[in-house]
Amino acid sequence: MYELYEVDKDGKEKVKYVGRTRQNINERLTQHEKSDPNKKGLETRIAEQDGKRLTGLTYSEGRGLESVVYEKRIKQEGKLLNRIKPIDLSELGKETKKGMKAAEYLKKLRNF
């Protein structure tokens, strides 16, 4: 998992995008810059949760953690450049396909 961020004139970092990929990170960043000019020139780093670097994750861990980090950053930073919300956490507890998948991904995080 990774974050794209900018550093303001006061040296404060502001996360603009949260993502996950199995691709080479440089290739993924090139794709971001081609598809969205707002992502051009942003810095990149491996995302962290509770002081742990989010690398080497299973698919389910990645999906769940992406949502957790995304929601955390939305609360801290406001709107992000993500076009698609990782998992719709509003579906949790509902007997919908999305709700059951969200619960499954988040359940996997207990092992992380």
PDB file of C-alpha atoms in Angstrom:
ATOM      1  CA  MET A   1       0.000   0.000   0.000  1.00  0.00           C
ATOM      2  CA  TYR A   2       1.147   3.508  -0.702  1.00  0.00           C
ATOM      3  CA  GLU A   3       0.166   7.115  -0.274  1.00  0.00           C
ATOM      4  CA  LEU A   4       0.663  10.063  -2.573  1.00  0.00           C
ATOM      5  CA  TYR A   5       1.173  13.303  -0.703  1.00  0.00           C
ATOM      6  CA  GLU A   6       2.329  16.877  -1.055  1.00  0.00           C
ATOM      7  CA  VAL A   7       4.433  18.990   1.251  1.00  0.00           C
ATOM      8  CA  ASP A   8       3.204  22.540   1.779  1.00  0.00           C
ATOM      9  CA  LYS A   9       5.402  25.616   2.196  1.00  0.00           C
ATOM     10  CA  ASP A  10       5.471  25.066   5.981  1.00  0.00           C
ATOM     11  CA  GLY A  11       6.769  21.512   5.531  1.00  0.00           C
ATOM     12  CA  LYS A  12       3.449  19.903   6.487  1.00  0.00           C
ATOM     13  CA  GLU A  13       2.531  16.728   4.595  1.00  0.00           C
ATOM     14  CA  LYS A  14      -0.968  16.333   3.185  1.00  0.00           C
ATOM     15  CA  VAL A  15      -2.020  12.933   1.859  1.00  0.00           C
ATOM     16  CA  LYS A  16      -3.877  13.218  -1.461  1.00  0.00           C
ATOM     17  CA  TYR A  17      -4.355   9.550  -2.462  1.00  0.00           C
ATOM     18  CA  VAL A  18      -4.294   6.086  -0.877  1.00  0.00           C
ATOM     19  CA  GLY A  19      -3.756   3.014  -3.032  1.00  0.00           C
ATOM     20  CA  ARG A  20      -2.505  -0.524  -3.272  1.00  0.00           C
ATOM     21  CA  THR A  21      -0.751  -2.304  -6.086  1.00  0.00           C
ATOM     22  CA  ARG A  22       1.189  -5.423  -6.936  1.00  0.00           C
ATOM     23  CA  GLN A  23       2.876  -3.568  -9.802  1.00  0.00           C
ATOM     24  CA  ASN A  24       6.259  -1.923  -9.643  1.00  0.00           C
ATOM     25  CA  ILE A  25       5.569   1.331  -7.791  1.00  0.00           C
ATOM     26  CA  ASN A  26       7.319   3.479 -10.407  1.00  0.00           C
ATOM     27  CA  GLU A  27       5.131   2.009 -13.161  1.00  0.00           C
ATOM     28  CA  ARG A  28       2.029   2.650 -11.072  1.00  0.00           C
ATOM     29  CA  LEU A  29       3.070   6.251 -10.402  1.00  0.00           C
ATOM     30  CA  THR A  30       3.593   6.819 -14.137  1.00  0.00           C
ATOM     31  CA  GLN A  31       0.041   5.561 -14.736  1.00  0.00           C
ATOM     32  CA  HIS A  32      -1.275   7.941 -12.072  1.00  0.00           C
ATOM     33  CA  GLU A  33       0.469  10.920 -13.633  1.00  0.00           C
ATOM     34  CA  LYS A  34      -0.843  10.071 -17.120  1.00  0.00           C
ATOM     35  CA  SER A  35      -4.434   9.552 -15.973  1.00  0.00           C
ATOM     36  CA  ASP A  36      -4.760  12.431 -13.511  1.00  0.00           C
ATOM     37  CA  PRO A  37      -2.740  15.664 -13.768  1.00  0.00           C
ATOM     38  CA  ASN A  38      -3.589  16.407 -10.111  1.00  0.00           C
ATOM     39  CA  LYS A  39      -1.282  13.544  -9.105  1.00  0.00           C
ATOM     40  CA  LYS A  40       1.693  14.900 -11.037  1.00  0.00           C
ATOM     41  CA  GLY A  41       4.610  15.869  -8.818  1.00  0.00           C
ATOM     42  CA  LEU A  42       3.245  14.282  -5.652  1.00  0.00           C
ATOM     43  CA  GLU A  43       5.617  12.462  -3.322  1.00  0.00           C
ATOM     44  CA  THR A  44       5.113   8.776  -2.577  1.00  0.00           C
ATOM     45  CA  ARG A  45       5.638   6.594   0.462  1.00  0.00           C
ATOM     46  CA  ILE A  46       4.629   3.216   1.803  1.00  0.00           C
ATOM     47  CA  ALA A  47       1.501   3.595   3.898  1.00  0.00           C
ATOM     48  CA  GLU A  48       1.602   2.766   7.604  1.00  0.00           C
ATOM     49  CA  GLN A  49      -1.038   1.738  10.096  1.00  0.00           C
ATOM     50  CA  ASP A  50      -0.302   1.782  13.830  1.00  0.00           C
ATOM     51  CA  GLY A  51       3.409   2.166  13.070  1.00  0.00           C
ATOM     52  CA  LYS A  52       3.542  -0.867  10.745  1.00  0.00           C
ATOM     53  CA  ARG A  53       4.582  -0.494   7.111  1.00  0.00           C
ATOM     54  CA  LEU A  54       1.868  -1.964   4.912  1.00  0.00           C
ATOM     55  CA  THR A  55       3.859  -4.246   2.608  1.00  0.00           C
ATOM     56  CA  GLY A  56       3.663  -7.942   1.737  1.00  0.00           C
ATOM     57  CA  LEU A  57      -0.075  -8.108   2.354  1.00  0.00           C
ATOM     58  CA  THR A  58      -2.461 -10.771   1.145  1.00  0.00           C
ATOM     59  CA  TYR A  59      -5.218  -9.579  -1.197  1.00  0.00           C
ATOM     60  CA  SER A  60      -7.781  -9.545   1.619  1.00  0.00           C
ATOM     61  CA  GLU A  61      -5.457  -7.738   4.033  1.00  0.00           C
ATOM     62  CA  GLY A  62      -4.717  -5.170   1.334  1.00  0.00           C
ATOM     63  CA  ARG A  63      -8.392  -4.548   0.605  1.00  0.00           C
ATOM     64  CA  GLY A  64      -9.265  -4.180   4.271  1.00  0.00           C
ATOM     65  CA  LEU A  65      -6.279  -2.035   5.198  1.00  0.00           C
ATOM     66  CA  GLU A  66      -6.721   0.199   2.165  1.00  0.00           C
ATOM     67  CA  SER A  67     -10.216   1.006   3.411  1.00  0.00           C
ATOM     68  CA  VAL A  68      -9.080   1.615   6.970  1.00  0.00           C
ATOM     69  CA  VAL A  69      -6.243   3.932   5.880  1.00  0.00           C
ATOM     70  CA  TYR A  70      -8.516   5.653   3.325  1.00  0.00           C
ATOM     71  CA  GLU A  71     -11.184   6.393   5.962  1.00  0.00           C
ATOM     72  CA  LYS A  72      -8.517   7.619   8.404  1.00  0.00           C
ATOM     73  CA  ARG A  73      -7.032   9.973   5.780  1.00  0.00           C
ATOM     74  CA  ILE A  74     -10.467  11.295   4.763  1.00  0.00           C
ATOM     75  CA  LYS A  75     -11.065  12.290   8.391  1.00  0.00           C
ATOM     76  CA  GLN A  76      -7.621  13.906   8.668  1.00  0.00           C
ATOM     77  CA  GLU A  77      -7.273  15.506   5.239  1.00  0.00           C
ATOM     78  CA  GLY A  78     -10.758  15.827   3.800  1.00  0.00           C
ATOM     79  CA  LYS A  79     -11.385  14.864   0.184  1.00  0.00           C
ATOM     80  CA  LEU A  80      -8.793  12.630  -1.505  1.00  0.00           C
ATOM     81  CA  LEU A  81      -8.058  12.142  -5.213  1.00  0.00           C
ATOM     82  CA  ASN A  82      -9.255   8.525  -5.132  1.00  0.00           C
ATOM     83  CA  ARG A  83     -11.985   8.127  -7.743  1.00  0.00           C
ATOM     84  CA  ILE A  84     -13.221   4.847  -6.303  1.00  0.00           C
ATOM     85  CA  LYS A  85     -13.794   4.215  -2.615  1.00  0.00           C
ATOM     86  CA  PRO A  86     -11.838   1.073  -1.592  1.00  0.00           C
ATOM     87  CA  ILE A  87     -14.660  -0.666   0.335  1.00  0.00           C
ATOM     88  CA  ASP A  88     -18.004   0.853   1.158  1.00  0.00           C
ATOM     89  CA  LEU A  89     -17.907   0.552   4.948  1.00  0.00           C
ATOM     90  CA  SER A  90     -21.470   1.858   5.143  1.00  0.00           C
ATOM     91  CA  GLU A  91     -22.519  -1.617   3.954  1.00  0.00           C
ATOM     92  CA  LEU A  92     -21.057  -3.339   7.044  1.00  0.00           C
ATOM     93  CA  GLY A  93     -23.644  -5.299   8.986  1.00  0.00           C
ATOM     94  CA  LYS A  94     -25.957  -5.553   5.997  1.00  0.00           C
ATOM     95  CA  GLU A  95     -26.735  -8.836   4.284  1.00  0.00           C
ATOM     96  CA  THR A  96     -25.639  -7.458   0.920  1.00  0.00           C
ATOM     97  CA  LYS A  97     -22.773  -8.792  -1.178  1.00  0.00           C
ATOM     98  CA  LYS A  98     -20.803  -5.594  -0.496  1.00  0.00           C
ATOM     99  CA  GLY A  99     -21.551  -5.808   3.228  1.00  0.00           C
ATOM    100  CA  MET A 100     -20.451  -9.425   3.514  1.00  0.00           C
ATOM    101  CA  LYS A 101     -17.255  -8.798   1.498  1.00  0.00           C
ATOM    102  CA  ALA A 102     -16.403  -5.732   3.610  1.00  0.00           C
ATOM    103  CA  ALA A 103     -16.849  -7.799   6.783  1.00  0.00           C
ATOM    104  CA  GLU A 104     -14.668 -10.563   5.321  1.00  0.00           C
ATOM    105  CA  TYR A 105     -11.830  -8.163   4.449  1.00  0.00           C
ATOM    106  CA  LEU A 106     -11.947  -6.446   7.820  1.00  0.00           C
ATOM    107  CA  LYS A 107     -12.036  -9.786   9.646  1.00  0.00           C
ATOM    108  CA  LYS A 108      -8.714 -10.688   7.975  1.00  0.00           C
ATOM    109  CA  LEU A 109      -7.149  -7.621   9.606  1.00  0.00           C
ATOM    110  CA  ARG A 110      -7.308  -9.240  13.023  1.00  0.00           C
ATOM    111  CA  ASN A 111      -4.333 -11.365  11.993  1.00  0.00           C
ATOM    112  CA  PHE A 112      -2.316  -8.367  10.824  1.00  0.00           C
TER     113      PHE A 112
END
